[in-house]
Amino acid sequence: MSQLWRMILQRLGLGAVTLFIVSVIIFTSIEMLPGDIAQEILGQSATPESVAALRNELGLDRPAPVRFAEWIGGVAAGDFGNSLSSGRPISELIDTRIWNTLFLALYAAAISIPLALTLGILAALYRNSIFDRLANIFALSSVSFPEFFLGYILIFLLSQSGLFPSVADVSSGMPLIEKLYVAFLPALTLTLVVTAHMMRMTRAAIINLLAAPYIEMARLKGVPPWRVIIRHALPNALAPIINVIALNLAYLITGVVVVEVVFFYPGLGQLLVDSVSKRDVLVVQAASLIFAGAYVLLNLAADVLSTLSNPRLIHAR
């Protein structure tokens, strides 16, 4: 167990370094963008004197390293600062948005994980059958298309007919059933993207174990094929399956940006895109850091859960 805690501490330290590097890259990239947020706020008719005064008021006339150091210090103290475009505290801006993004990610996960495990187990159980081939065609087709393309296809097929709304305008006071209905298309888009990867990993992990001696012994004893997979193969295949599920959960949280833009979903990804267009540096940095932090933590969870399911992974040999 001490080796497990040592691994967790090492991953956390590496994650902190990764987040710092990500914040530097994001800040530098935004600094290189053309345009000026002061000019965006005041409009094209603003005089150079008024633009310079607003830049001084917002602190944009100070050197970039100084502004970055102040922002990092504020984040370490739990303060993301205020939005440069609206003046509102960034914590207020991301409060509702982040819960909407988590809701969408969990909604898609609740559909995709059971679906992927079921399809993967059935594809392994009926290997090289018509069902297996159809499942693999579905998986490869889903992976081949980008999220925005799948989103527009679903809008064309399911929204044009009036079955589901094309704009996922959810709100905090909306009943759960209505929220599930409104957010179904973006959740289905994410489901189609991540299900294929998890299904193929589940299928491959189980098929690799079907040639093991204890699986052959169970078959010779007359154990039904479904019980061989569920009772004997699946528990020993949990490490790679858990790993790929955790990585796809990380993708669900960080990969919602495109889907939120397509369906005008009021989540953190939509806020990130809007803030980039407004050159609101602090909001962009805060949203990007939250996405990066979620990805790092879920990767850590994948390592820990994989190790707990297969303790041999903790040893270098």
C-alpha positions as protocol buffer text, in pm:
chain_id: "A"
residue {
  index: 1
  type: MET
  ca { x: 0 y: 0 z: 0 }
}
residue {
  index: 2
  type: SER
  ca { x: 291 y: 237 z: 63 }
}
residue {
  index: 3
  type: GLN
  ca { x: 398 y: 191 z: -299 }
}
residue {
  index: 4
  type: LEU
  ca { x: 46 y: 286 z: -408 }
}
residue {
  index: 5
  type: TRP
  ca { x: 55 y: 607 z: -204 }
}
residue {
  index: 6
  type: ARG
  ca { x: 399 y: 683 z: -340 }
}
residue {
  index: 7
  type: MET
  ca { x: 263 y: 644 z: -693 }
}
residue {
  index: 8
  type: ILE
  ca { x: -32 y: 873 z: -612 }
}
residue {
  index: 9
  type: LEU
  ca { x: 197 y: 1143 z: -471 }
}
residue {
  index: 10
  type: GLN
  ca { x: 424 y: 1119 z: -775 }
}
residue {
  index: 11
  type: ARG
  ca { x: 126 y: 1151 z: -1009 }
}
residue {
  index: 12
  type: LEU
  ca { x: -8 y: 1450 z: -814 }
}
residue {
  index: 13
  type: GLY
  ca { x: 330 y: 1623 z: -833 }
}
residue {
  index: 14
  type: LEU
  ca { x: 355 y: 1554 z: -1203 }
}
residue {
  index: 15
  type: GLY
  ca { x: -2 y: 1678 z: -1245 }
}
residue {
  index: 16
  type: ALA
  ca { x: 77 y: 2006 z: -1070 }
}
residue {
  index: 17
  type: VAL
  ca { x: 376 y: 2060 z: -1301 }
}
residue {
  index: 18
  type: THR
  ca { x: 158 y: 1974 z: -1601 }
}
residue {
  index: 19
  type: LEU
  ca { x: -108 y: 2226 z: -1498 }
}
residue {
  index: 20
  type: PHE
  ca { x: 153 y: 2498 z: -1458 }
}
residue {
  index: 21
  type: ILE
  ca { x: 296 y: 2426 z: -1805 }
}
residue {
  index: 22
  type: VAL
  ca { x: -57 y: 2425 z: -1950 }
}
residue {
  index: 23
  type: SER
  ca { x: -132 y: 2763 z: -1791 }
}
residue {
  index: 24
  type: VAL
  ca { x: 189 y: 2909 z: -1937 }
}
residue {
  index: 25
  type: ILE
  ca { x: 104 y: 2777 z: -2284 }
}
residue {
  index: 26
  type: ILE
  ca { x: -252 y: 2911 z: -2266 }
}
residue {
  index: 27
  type: PHE
  ca { x: -142 y: 3254 z: -2142 }
}
residue {
  index: 28
  type: THR
  ca { x: 126 y: 3281 z: -2410 }
}
residue {
  index: 29
  type: SER
  ca { x: -112 y: 3170 z: -2685 }
}
residue {
  index: 30
  type: ILE
  ca { x: -374 y: 3426 z: -2588 }
}
residue {
  index: 31
  type: GLU
  ca { x: -112 y: 3700 z: -2568 }
}
residue {
  index: 32
  type: MET
  ca { x: -18 y: 3622 z: -2929 }
}
residue {
  index: 33
  type: LEU
  ca { x: -375 y: 3659 z: -3056 }
}
residue {
  index: 34
  type: PRO
  ca { x: -446 y: 3972 z: -3261 }
}
residue {
  index: 35
  type: GLY
  ca { x: -680 y: 4238 z: -3126 }
}
residue {
  index: 36
  type: ASP
  ca { x: -724 y: 4417 z: -2797 }
}
residue {
  index: 37
  type: ILE
  ca { x: -988 y: 4351 z: -2530 }
}
residue {
  index: 38
  type: ALA
  ca { x: -999 y: 4722 z: -2442 }
}
residue {
  index: 39
  type: GLN
  ca { x: -1081 y: 4799 z: -2804 }
}
residue {
  index: 40
  type: GLU
  ca { x: -1344 y: 4521 z: -2802 }
}
residue {
  index: 41
  type: ILE
  ca { x: -1513 y: 4671 z: -2494 }
}
residue {
  index: 42
  type: LEU
  ca { x: -1511 y: 5034 z: -2611 }
}
residue {
  index: 43
  type: GLY
  ca { x: -1585 y: 4963 z: -2977 }
}
residue {
  index: 44
  type: GLN
  ca { x: -1420 y: 5074 z: -3297 }
}
residue {
  index: 45
  type: SER
  ca { x: -1512 y: 5439 z: -3244 }
}
residue {
  index: 46
  type: ALA
  ca { x: -1309 y: 5467 z: -2923 }
}
residue {
  index: 47
  type: THR
  ca { x: -1019 y: 5711 z: -2918 }
}
residue {
  index: 48
  type: PRO
  ca { x: -663 y: 5591 z: -2852 }
}
residue {
  index: 49
  type: GLU
  ca { x: -665 y: 5786 z: -2524 }
}
residue {
  index: 50
  type: SER
  ca { x: -976 y: 5607 z: -2394 }
}
residue {
  index: 51
  type: VAL
  ca { x: -837 y: 5268 z: -2501 }
}
residue {
  index: 52
  type: ALA
  ca { x: -510 y: 5342 z: -2322 }
}
residue {
  index: 53
  type: ALA
  ca { x: -700 y: 5451 z: -2009 }
}
residue {
  index: 54
  type: LEU
  ca { x: -905 y: 5132 z: -2005 }
}
residue {
  index: 55
  type: ARG
  ca { x: -594 y: 4920 z: -2058 }
}
residue {
  index: 56
  type: ASN
  ca { x: -438 y: 5092 z: -1757 }
}
residue {
  index: 57
  type: GLU
  ca { x: -754 y: 5034 z: -1552 }
}
residue {
  index: 58
  type: LEU
  ca { x: -761 y: 4665 z: -1641 }
}
residue {
  index: 59
  type: GLY
  ca { x: -388 y: 4628 z: -1582 }
}
residue {
  index: 60
  type: LEU
  ca { x: -320 y: 4525 z: -1940 }
}
residue {
  index: 61
  type: ASP
  ca { x: -40 y: 4776 z: -1981 }
}
residue {
  index: 62
  type: ARG
  ca { x: 179 y: 4588 z: -1734 }
}
residue {
  index: 63
  type: PRO
  ca { x: 433 y: 4328 z: -1854 }
}
residue {
  index: 64
  type: ALA
  ca { x: 289 y: 3985 z: -1932 }
}
residue {
  index: 65
  type: PRO
  ca { x: 509 y: 3796 z: -1680 }
}
residue {
  index: 66
  type: VAL
  ca { x: 384 y: 4023 z: -1400 }
}
residue {
  index: 67
  type: ARG
  ca { x: 20 y: 3965 z: -1491 }
}
residue {
  index: 68
  type: PHE
  ca { x: 77 y: 3590 z: -1519 }
}
residue {
  index: 69
  type: ALA
  ca { x: 251 y: 3575 z: -1179 }
}
residue {
  index: 70
  type: GLU
  ca { x: -35 y: 3766 z: -1015 }
}
residue {
  index: 71
  type: TRP
  ca { x: -290 y: 3535 z: -1172 }
}
residue {
  index: 72
  type: ILE
  ca { x: -107 y: 3220 z: -1061 }
}
residue {
  index: 73
  type: GLY
  ca { x: -86 y: 3358 z: -708 }
}
residue {
  index: 74
  type: GLY
  ca { x: -459 y: 3427 z: -708 }
}
residue {
  index: 75
  type: VAL
  ca { x: -540 y: 3077 z: -835 }
}
residue {
  index: 76
  type: ALA
  ca { x: -323 y: 2925 z: -563 }
}
residue {
  index: 77
  type: ALA
  ca { x: -532 y: 3122 z: -312 }
}
residue {
  index: 78
  type: GLY
  ca { x: -857 y: 3007 z: -475 }
}
residue {
  index: 79
  type: ASP
  ca { x: -931 y: 3335 z: -656 }
}
residue {
  index: 80
  type: PHE
  ca { x: -959 y: 3334 z: -1036 }
}
residue {
  index: 81
  type: GLY
  ca { x: -1005 y: 3712 z: -1045 }
}
residue {
  index: 82
  type: ASN
  ca { x: -1266 y: 3913 z: -1235 }
}
residue {
  index: 83
  type: SER
  ca { x: -1369 y: 3892 z: -1598 }
}
residue {
  index: 84
  type: LEU
  ca { x: -1204 y: 4158 z: -1809 }
}
residue {
  index: 85
  type: SER
  ca { x: -1509 y: 4197 z: -2034 }
}
residue {
  index: 86
  type: SER
  ca { x: -1790 y: 4204 z: -1775 }
}
residue {
  index: 87
  type: GLY
  ca { x: -1612 y: 4276 z: -1447 }
}
residue {
  index: 88
  type: ARG
  ca { x: -1795 y: 3991 z: -1273 }
}
residue {
  index: 89
  type: PRO
  ca { x: -1604 y: 3744 z: -1055 }
}
residue {
  index: 90
  type: ILE
  ca { x: -1496 y: 3449 z: -1267 }
}
residue {
  index: 91
  type: SER
  ca { x: -1610 y: 3205 z: -998 }
}
residue {
  index: 92
  type: GLU
  ca { x: -1967 y: 3330 z: -1054 }
}
residue {
  index: 93
  type: LEU
  ca { x: -1937 y: 3288 z: -1431 }
}
residue {
  index: 94
  type: ILE
  ca { x: -1815 y: 2930 z: -1412 }
}
residue {
  index: 95
  type: ASP
  ca { x: -2034 y: 2820 z: -1120 }
}
residue {
  index: 96
  type: THR
  ca { x: -2344 y: 2725 z: -1319 }
}
residue {
  index: 97
  type: ARG
  ca { x: -2152 y: 2645 z: -1637 }
}
residue {
  index: 98
  type: ILE
  ca { x: -1929 y: 2383 z: -1476 }
}
residue {
  index: 99
  type: TRP
  ca { x: -2228 y: 2200 z: -1328 }
}
residue {
  index: 100
  type: ASN
  ca { x: -2396 y: 2198 z: -1669 }
}
residue {
  index: 101
  type: THR
  ca { x: -2081 y: 2049 z: -1823 }
}
residue {
  index: 102
  type: LEU
  ca { x: -2058 y: 1784 z: -1550 }
}
residue {
  index: 103
  type: PHE
  ca { x: -2424 y: 1700 z: -1601 }
}
residue {
  index: 104
  type: LEU
  ca { x: -2372 y: 1651 z: -1974 }
}
residue {
  index: 105
  type: ALA
  ca { x: -2060 y: 1439 z: -1919 }
}
residue {
  index: 106
  type: LEU
  ca { x: -2231 y: 1218 z: -1659 }
}
residue {
  index: 107
  type: TYR
  ca { x: -2538 y: 1189 z: -1880 }
}
residue {
  index: 108
  type: ALA
  ca { x: -2326 y: 1064 z: -2168 }
}
residue {
  index: 109
  type: ALA
  ca { x: -2128 y: 835 z: -1935 }
}
residue {
  index: 110
  type: ALA
  ca { x: -2447 y: 680 z: -1795 }
}
residue {
  index: 111
  type: ILE
  ca { x: -2544 y: 582 z: -2150 }
}
residue {
  index: 112
  type: SER
  ca { x: -2206 y: 497 z: -2303 }
}
residue {
  index: 113
  type: ILE
  ca { x: -2041 y: 286 z: -2030 }
}
residue {
  index: 114
  type: PRO
  ca { x: -2315 y: 19 z: -1993 }
}
residue {
  index: 115
  type: LEU
  ca { x: -2367 y: 20 z: -2370 }
}
residue {
  index: 116
  type: ALA
  ca { x: -1994 y: -21 z: -2443 }
}
residue {
  index: 117
  type: LEU
  ca { x: -1947 y: -299 z: -2187 }
}
residue {
  index: 118
  type: THR
  ca { x: -2252 y: -487 z: -2314 }
}
residue {
  index: 119
  type: LEU
  ca { x: -2149 y: -459 z: -2679 }
}
residue {
  index: 120
  type: GLY
  ca { x: -1789 y: -550 z: -2598 }
}
residue {
  index: 121
  type: ILE
  ca { x: -1885 y: -860 z: -2398 }
}
residue {
  index: 122
  type: LEU
  ca { x: -2133 y: -975 z: -2664 }
}
residue {
  index: 123
  type: ALA
  ca { x: -1880 y: -915 z: -2941 }
}
residue {
  index: 124
  type: ALA
  ca { x: -1625 y: -1128 z: -2754 }
}
residue {
  index: 125
  type: LEU
  ca { x: -1884 y: -1396 z: -2678 }
}
residue {
  index: 126
  type: TYR
  ca { x: -1992 y: -1415 z: -3044 }
}
residue {
  index: 127
  type: ARG
  ca { x: -1653 y: -1352 z: -3197 }
}
residue {
  index: 128
  type: ASN
  ca { x: -1638 y: -1339 z: -3579 }
}
residue {
  index: 129
  type: SER
  ca { x: -2017 y: -1356 z: -3600 }
}
residue {
  index: 130
  type: ILE
  ca { x: -2241 y: -1114 z: -3788 }
}
residue {
  index: 131
  type: PHE
  ca { x: -2310 y: -929 z: -3464 }
}
residue {
  index: 132
  type: ASP
  ca { x: -1936 y: -891 z: -3399 }
}
residue {
  index: 133
  type: ARG
  ca { x: -1877 y: -756 z: -3749 }
}
residue {
  index: 134
  type: LEU
  ca { x: -2169 y: -512 z: -3725 }
}
residue {
  index: 135
  type: ALA
  ca { x: -2048 y: -392 z: -3385 }
}
residue {
  index: 136
  type: ASN
  ca { x: -1699 y: -332 z: -3522 }
}
residue {
  index: 137
  type: ILE
  ca { x: -1839 y: -146 z: -3823 }
}
residue {
  index: 138
  type: PHE
  ca { x: -2042 y: 72 z: -3586 }
}
residue {
  index: 139
  type: ALA
  ca { x: -1735 y: 134 z: -3371 }
}
residue {
  index: 140
  type: LEU
  ca { x: -1508 y: 227 z: -3659 }
}
residue {
  index: 141
  type: SER
  ca { x: -1774 y: 451 z: -3814 }
}
residue {
  index: 142
  type: SER
  ca { x: -1830 y: 638 z: -3487 }
}
residue {
  index: 143
  type: VAL
  ca { x: -1459 y: 691 z: -3430 }
}
residue {
  index: 144
  type: SER
  ca { x: -1402 y: 810 z: -3787 }
}
residue {
  index: 145
  type: PHE
  ca { x: -1643 y: 1104 z: -3769 }
}
residue {
  index: 146
  type: PRO
  ca { x: -1560 y: 1418 z: -3566 }
}
residue {
  index: 147
  type: GLU
  ca { x: -1798 y: 1537 z: -3298 }
}
residue {
  index: 148
  type: PHE
  ca { x: -1934 y: 1837 z: -3485 }
}
residue {
  index: 149
  type: PHE
  ca { x: -2019 y: 1620 z: -3788 }
}
residue {
  index: 150
  type: LEU
  ca { x: -2206 y: 1367 z: -3574 }
}
residue {
  index: 151
  type: GLY
  ca { x: -2383 y: 1653 z: -3398 }
}
residue {
  index: 152
  type: TYR
  ca { x: -2507 y: 1805 z: -3722 }
}
residue {
  index: 153
  type: ILE
  ca { x: -2613 y: 1463 z: -3853 }
}
residue {
  index: 154
  type: LEU
  ca { x: -2818 y: 1404 z: -3537 }
}
residue {
  index: 155
  type: ILE
  ca { x: -2970 y: 1751 z: -3568 }
}
residue {
  index: 156
  type: PHE
  ca { x: -3068 y: 1673 z: -3927 }
}
residue {
  index: 157
  type: LEU
  ca { x: -3214 y: 1332 z: -3843 }
}
residue {
  index: 158
  type: LEU
  ca { x: -3374 y: 1387 z: -3502 }
}
residue {
  index: 159
  type: SER
  ca { x: -3425 y: 1760 z: -3472 }
}
residue {
  index: 160
  type: GLN
  ca { x: -3567 y: 1834 z: -3817 }
}
residue {
  index: 161
  type: SER
  ca { x: -3840 y: 1580 z: -3748 }
}
residue {
  index: 162
  type: GLY
  ca { x: -3927 y: 1752 z: -3420 }
}
residue {
  index: 163
  type: LEU
  ca { x: -3827 y: 1466 z: -3191 }
}
residue {
  index: 164
  type: PHE
  ca { x: -3563 y: 1662 z: -3000 }
}
residue {
  index: 165
  type: PRO
  ca { x: -3464 y: 2030 z: -2983 }
}
residue {
  index: 166
  type: SER
  ca { x: -3154 y: 2137 z: -3173 }
}
residue {
  index: 167
  type: VAL
  ca { x: -3067 y: 2396 z: -2906 }
}
residue {
  index: 168
  type: ALA
  ca { x: -2991 y: 2242 z: -2567 }
}
residue {
  index: 169
  type: ASP
  ca { x: -3089 y: 2543 z: -2357 }
}
residue {
  index: 170
  type: VAL
  ca { x: -3085 y: 2398 z: -2005 }
}
residue {
  index: 171
  type: SER
  ca { x: -3127 y: 2603 z: -1689 }
}
residue {
  index: 172
  type: SER
  ca { x: -3071 y: 2542 z: -1319 }
}
residue {
  index: 173
  type: GLY
  ca { x: -3443 y: 2546 z: -1231 }
}
residue {
  index: 174
  type: MET
  ca { x: -3543 y: 2302 z: -1507 }
}
residue {
  index: 175
  type: PRO
  ca { x: -3694 y: 1968 z: -1395 }
}
residue {
  index: 176
  type: LEU
  ca { x: -3464 y: 1669 z: -1437 }
}
residue {
  index: 177
  type: ILE
  ca { x: -3685 y: 1495 z: -1695 }
}
residue {
  index: 178
  type: GLU
  ca { x: -3701 y: 1806 z: -1910 }
}
residue {
  index: 179
  type: LYS
  ca { x: -3327 y: 1861 z: -1873 }
}
residue {
  index: 180
  type: LEU
  ca { x: -3259 y: 1502 z: -1984 }
}
residue {
  index: 181
  type: TYR
  ca { x: -3484 y: 1554 z: -2285 }
}
residue {
  index: 182
  type: VAL
  ca { x: -3329 y: 1886 z: -2388 }
}
residue {
  index: 183
  type: ALA
  ca { x: -2971 y: 1760 z: -2347 }
}
residue {
  index: 184
  type: PHE
  ca { x: -3030 y: 1425 z: -2519 }
}
residue {
  index: 185
  type: LEU
  ca { x: -2876 y: 1514 z: -2857 }
}
residue {
  index: 186
  type: PRO
  ca { x: -2544 y: 1647 z: -2720 }
}
residue {
  index: 187
  type: ALA
  ca { x: -2528 y: 1350 z: -2482 }
}
residue {
  index: 188
  type: LEU
  ca { x: -2596 y: 1111 z: -2770 }
}
residue {
  index: 189
  type: THR
  ca { x: -2321 y: 1276 z: -2976 }
}
residue {
  index: 190
  type: LEU
  ca { x: -2068 y: 1222 z: -2699 }
}
residue {
  index: 191
  type: THR
  ca { x: -2196 y: 868 z: -2649 }
}
residue {
  index: 192
  type: LEU
  ca { x: -2134 y: 777 z: -3012 }
}
residue {
  index: 193
  type: VAL
  ca { x: -1780 y: 914 z: -2991 }
}
residue {
  index: 194
  type: VAL
  ca { x: -1664 y: 733 z: -2675 }
}
residue {
  index: 195
  type: THR
  ca { x: -1864 y: 409 z: -2691 }
}
residue {
  index: 196
  type: ALA
  ca { x: -1660 y: 269 z: -2979 }
}
residue {
  index: 197
  type: HIS
  ca { x: -1326 y: 299 z: -2799 }
}
residue {
  index: 198
  type: MET
  ca { x: -1453 y: 140 z: -2478 }
}
residue {
  index: 199
  type: MET
  ca { x: -1633 y: -137 z: -2667 }
}
residue {
  index: 200
  type: ARG
  ca { x: -1328 y: -237 z: -2870 }
}
residue {
  index: 201
  type: MET
  ca { x: -1103 y: -234 z: -2562 }
}
residue {
  index: 202
  type: THR
  ca { x: -1351 y: -452 z: -2371 }
}
residue {
  index: 203
  type: ARG
  ca { x: -1373 y: -695 z: -2661 }
}
residue {
  index: 204
  type: ALA
  ca { x: -994 y: -712 z: -2704 }
}
residue {
  index: 205
  type: ALA
  ca { x: -926 y: -755 z: -2333 }
}
residue {
  index: 206
  type: ILE
  ca { x: -1172 y: -1044 z: -2299 }
}
residue {
  index: 207
  type: ILE
  ca { x: -1061 y: -1217 z: -2620 }
}
residue {
  index: 208
  type: ASN
  ca { x: -698 y: -1208 z: -2501 }
}
residue {
  index: 209
  type: LEU
  ca { x: -801 y: -1402 z: -2190 }
}
residue {
  index: 210
  type: LEU
  ca { x: -1015 y: -1662 z: -2364 }
}
residue {
  index: 211
  type: ALA
  ca { x: -705 y: -1866 z: -2456 }
}
residue {
  index: 212
  type: ALA
  ca { x: -585 y: -1881 z: -2094 }
}
residue {
  index: 213
  type: PRO
  ca { x: -559 y: -2232 z: -1937 }
}
residue {
  index: 214
  type: TYR
  ca { x: -816 y: -2163 z: -1664 }
}
residue {
  index: 215
  type: ILE
  ca { x: -1066 y: -2048 z: -1928 }
}
residue {
  index: 216
  type: GLU
  ca { x: -1009 y: -2371 z: -2123 }
}
residue {
  index: 217
  type: MET
  ca { x: -1057 y: -2569 z: -1801 }
}
residue {
  index: 218
  type: ALA
  ca { x: -1387 y: -2391 z: -1733 }
}
residue {
  index: 219
  type: ARG
  ca { x: -1505 y: -2472 z: -2084 }
}
residue {
  index: 220
  type: LEU
  ca { x: -1406 y: -2839 z: -2049 }
}
residue {
  index: 221
  type: LYS
  ca { x: -1612 y: -2854 z: -1730 }
}
residue {
  index: 222
  type: GLY
  ca { x: -1916 y: -2748 z: -1931 }
}
residue {
  index: 223
  type: VAL
  ca { x: -1952 y: -2396 z: -1794 }
}
residue {
  index: 224
  type: PRO
  ca { x: -2182 y: -2188 z: -2022 }
}
residue {
  index: 225
  type: PRO
  ca { x: -1996 y: -1938 z: -2244 }
}
residue {
  index: 226
  type: TRP
  ca { x: -2163 y: -1631 z: -2090 }
}
residue {
  index: 227
  type: ARG
  ca { x: -2067 y: -1747 z: -1742 }
}
residue {
  index: 228
  type: VAL
  ca { x: -1707 y: -1809 z: -1853 }
}
residue {
  index: 229
  type: ILE
  ca { x: -1682 y: -1447 z: -1963 }
}
residue {
  index: 230
  type: ILE
  ca { x: -1872 y: -1289 z: -1673 }
}
residue {
  index: 231
  type: ARG
  ca { x: -1726 y: -1499 z: -1387 }
}
residue {
  index: 232
  type: HIS
  ca { x: -1376 y: -1582 z: -1514 }
}
residue {
  index: 233
  type: ALA
  ca { x: -1262 y: -1355 z: -1799 }
}
residue {
  index: 234
  type: LEU
  ca { x: -1417 y: -1018 z: -1709 }
}
residue {
  index: 235
  type: PRO
  ca { x: -1268 y: -984 z: -1356 }
}
residue {
  index: 236
  type: ASN
  ca { x: -917 y: -1042 z: -1494 }
}
residue {
  index: 237
  type: ALA
  ca { x: -975 y: -796 z: -1778 }
}
residue {
  index: 238
  type: LEU
  ca { x: -1084 y: -513 z: -1548 }
}
residue {
  index: 239
  type: ALA
  ca { x: -747 y: -332 z: -1545 }
}
residue {
  index: 240
  type: PRO
  ca { x: -742 y: -226 z: -1914 }
}
residue {
  index: 241
  type: ILE
  ca { x: -1120 y: -177 z: -1918 }
}
residue {
  index: 242
  type: ILE
  ca { x: -1113 y: 52 z: -1612 }
}
residue {
  index: 243
  type: ASN
  ca { x: -823 y: 242 z: -1764 }
}
residue {
  index: 244
  type: VAL
  ca { x: -1000 y: 307 z: -2094 }
}
residue {
  index: 245
  type: ILE
  ca { x: -1325 y: 401 z: -1916 }
}
residue {
  index: 246
  type: ALA
  ca { x: -1147 y: 657 z: -1697 }
}
residue {
  index: 247
  type: LEU
  ca { x: -965 y: 803 z: -1998 }
}
residue {
  index: 248
  type: ASN
  ca { x: -1292 y: 833 z: -2189 }
}
residue {
  index: 249
  type: LEU
  ca { x: -1455 y: 1000 z: -1887 }
}
residue {
  index: 250
  type: ALA
  ca { x: -1171 y: 1251 z: -1900 }
}
residue {
  index: 251
  type: TYR
  ca { x: -1247 y: 1302 z: -2267 }
}
residue {
  index: 252
  type: LEU
  ca { x: -1618 y: 1349 z: -2190 }
}
residue {
  index: 253
  type: ILE
  ca { x: -1537 y: 1638 z: -1957 }
}
residue {
  index: 254
  type: THR
  ca { x: -1266 y: 1800 z: -2167 }
}
residue {
  index: 255
  type: GLY
  ca { x: -1406 y: 1714 z: -2509 }
}
residue {
  index: 256
  type: VAL
  ca { x: -1746 y: 1877 z: -2464 }
}
residue {
  index: 257
  type: VAL
  ca { x: -1627 y: 2210 z: -2603 }
}
residue {
  index: 258
  type: VAL
  ca { x: -1715 y: 2134 z: -2967 }
}
residue {
  index: 259
  type: VAL
  ca { x: -2042 y: 1963 z: -2875 }
}
residue {
  index: 260
  type: GLU
  ca { x: -2151 y: 2253 z: -2654 }
}
residue {
  index: 261
  type: VAL
  ca { x: -2085 y: 2499 z: -2935 }
}
residue {
  index: 262
  type: VAL
  ca { x: -2280 y: 2290 z: -3188 }
}
residue {
  index: 263
  type: PHE
  ca { x: -2588 y: 2265 z: -2964 }
}
residue {
  index: 264
  type: PHE
  ca { x: -2548 y: 2604 z: -2791 }
}
residue {
  index: 265
  type: TYR
  ca { x: -2528 y: 2420 z: -2461 }
}
residue {
  index: 266
  type: PRO
  ca { x: -2461 y: 2664 z: -2172 }
}
residue {
  index: 267
  type: GLY
  ca { x: -2160 y: 2482 z: -2032 }
}
residue {
  index: 268
  type: LEU
  ca { x: -1800 y: 2560 z: -1954 }
}
residue {
  index: 269
  type: GLY
  ca { x: -1692 y: 2483 z: -2310 }
}
residue {
  index: 270
  type: GLN
  ca { x: -1931 y: 2741 z: -2456 }
}
residue {
  index: 271
  type: LEU
  ca { x: -1803 y: 2995 z: -2203 }
}
residue {
  index: 272
  type: LEU
  ca { x: -1447 y: 2916 z: -2309 }
}
residue {
  index: 273
  type: VAL
  ca { x: -1522 y: 2975 z: -2677 }
}
residue {
  index: 274
  type: ASP
  ca { x: -1710 y: 3299 z: -2605 }
}
residue {
  index: 275
  type: SER
  ca { x: -1425 y: 3424 z: -2389 }
}
residue {
  index: 276
  type: VAL
  ca { x: -1168 y: 3351 z: -2660 }
}
residue {
  index: 277
  type: SER
  ca { x: -1365 y: 3560 z: -2907 }
}
residue {
  index: 278
  type: LYS
  ca { x: -1377 y: 3844 z: -2653 }
}
residue {
  index: 279
  type: ARG
  ca { x: -1006 y: 3813 z: -2564 }
}
residue {
  index: 280
  type: ASP
  ca { x: -1108 y: 3765 z: -2199 }
}
residue {
  index: 281
  type: VAL
  ca { x: -776 y: 3618 z: -2093 }
}
residue {
  index: 282
  type: LEU
  ca { x: -859 y: 3543 z: -1730 }
}
residue {
  index: 283
  type: VAL
  ca { x: -1178 y: 3351 z: -1808 }
}
residue {
  index: 284
  type: VAL
  ca { x: -1002 y: 3149 z: -2080 }
}
residue {
  index: 285
  type: GLN
  ca { x: -720 y: 3061 z: -1841 }
}
residue {
  index: 286
  type: ALA
  ca { x: -960 y: 2962 z: -1565 }
}
residue {
  index: 287
  type: ALA
  ca { x: -1176 y: 2741 z: -1789 }
}
residue {
  index: 288
  type: SER
  ca { x: -874 y: 2579 z: -1953 }
}
residue {
  index: 289
  type: LEU
  ca { x: -714 y: 2512 z: -1615 }
}
residue {
  index: 290
  type: ILE
  ca { x: -1033 y: 2345 z: -1491 }
}
residue {
  index: 291
  type: PHE
  ca { x: -1044 y: 2121 z: -1799 }
}
residue {
  index: 292
  type: ALA
  ca { x: -676 y: 2034 z: -1759 }
}
residue {
  index: 293
  type: GLY
  ca { x: -721 y: 1964 z: -1388 }
}
residue {
  index: 294
  type: ALA
  ca { x: -1015 y: 1731 z: -1455 }
}
residue {
  index: 295
  type: TYR
  ca { x: -811 y: 1545 z: -1717 }
}
residue {
  index: 296
  type: VAL
  ca { x: -514 y: 1504 z: -1483 }
}
residue {
  index: 297
  type: LEU
  ca { x: -729 y: 1382 z: -1192 }
}
residue {
  index: 298
  type: LEU
  ca { x: -916 y: 1131 z: -1405 }
}
residue {
  index: 299
  type: ASN
  ca { x: -588 y: 998 z: -1544 }
}
residue {
  index: 300
  type: LEU
  ca { x: -473 y: 957 z: -1185 }
}
residue {
  index: 301
  type: ALA
  ca { x: -797 y: 776 z: -1103 }
}
residue {
  index: 302
  type: ALA
  ca { x: -738 y: 546 z: -1400 }
}
residue {
  index: 303
  type: ASP
  ca { x: -390 y: 456 z: -1274 }
}
residue {
  index: 304
  type: VAL
  ca { x: -510 y: 395 z: -917 }
}
residue {
  index: 305
  type: LEU
  ca { x: -814 y: 186 z: -1012 }
}
residue {
  index: 306
  type: SER
  ca { x: -613 y: -19 z: -1261 }
}
residue {
  index: 307
  type: THR
  ca { x: -352 y: -88 z: -994 }
}
residue {
  index: 308
  type: LEU
  ca { x: -615 y: -186 z: -736 }
}
residue {
  index: 309
  type: SER
  ca { x: -775 y: -428 z: -982 }
}
residue {
  index: 310
  type: ASN
  ca { x: -435 y: -575 z: -1075 }
}
residue {
  index: 311
  type: PRO
  ca { x: -169 y: -516 z: -804 }
}
residue {
  index: 312
  type: ARG
  ca { x: 103 y: -655 z: -1033 }
}
residue {
  index: 313
  type: LEU
  ca { x: 96 y: -324 z: -1224 }
}
residue {
  index: 314
  type: ILE
  ca { x: 259 y: -145 z: -932 }
}
residue {
  index: 315
  type: HIS
  ca { x: 583 y: -339 z: -978 }
}
residue {
  index: 316
  type: ALA
  ca { x: 823 y: -223 z: -1248 }
}
residue {
  index: 317
  type: ARG
  ca { x: 892 y: -578 z: -1364 }
}
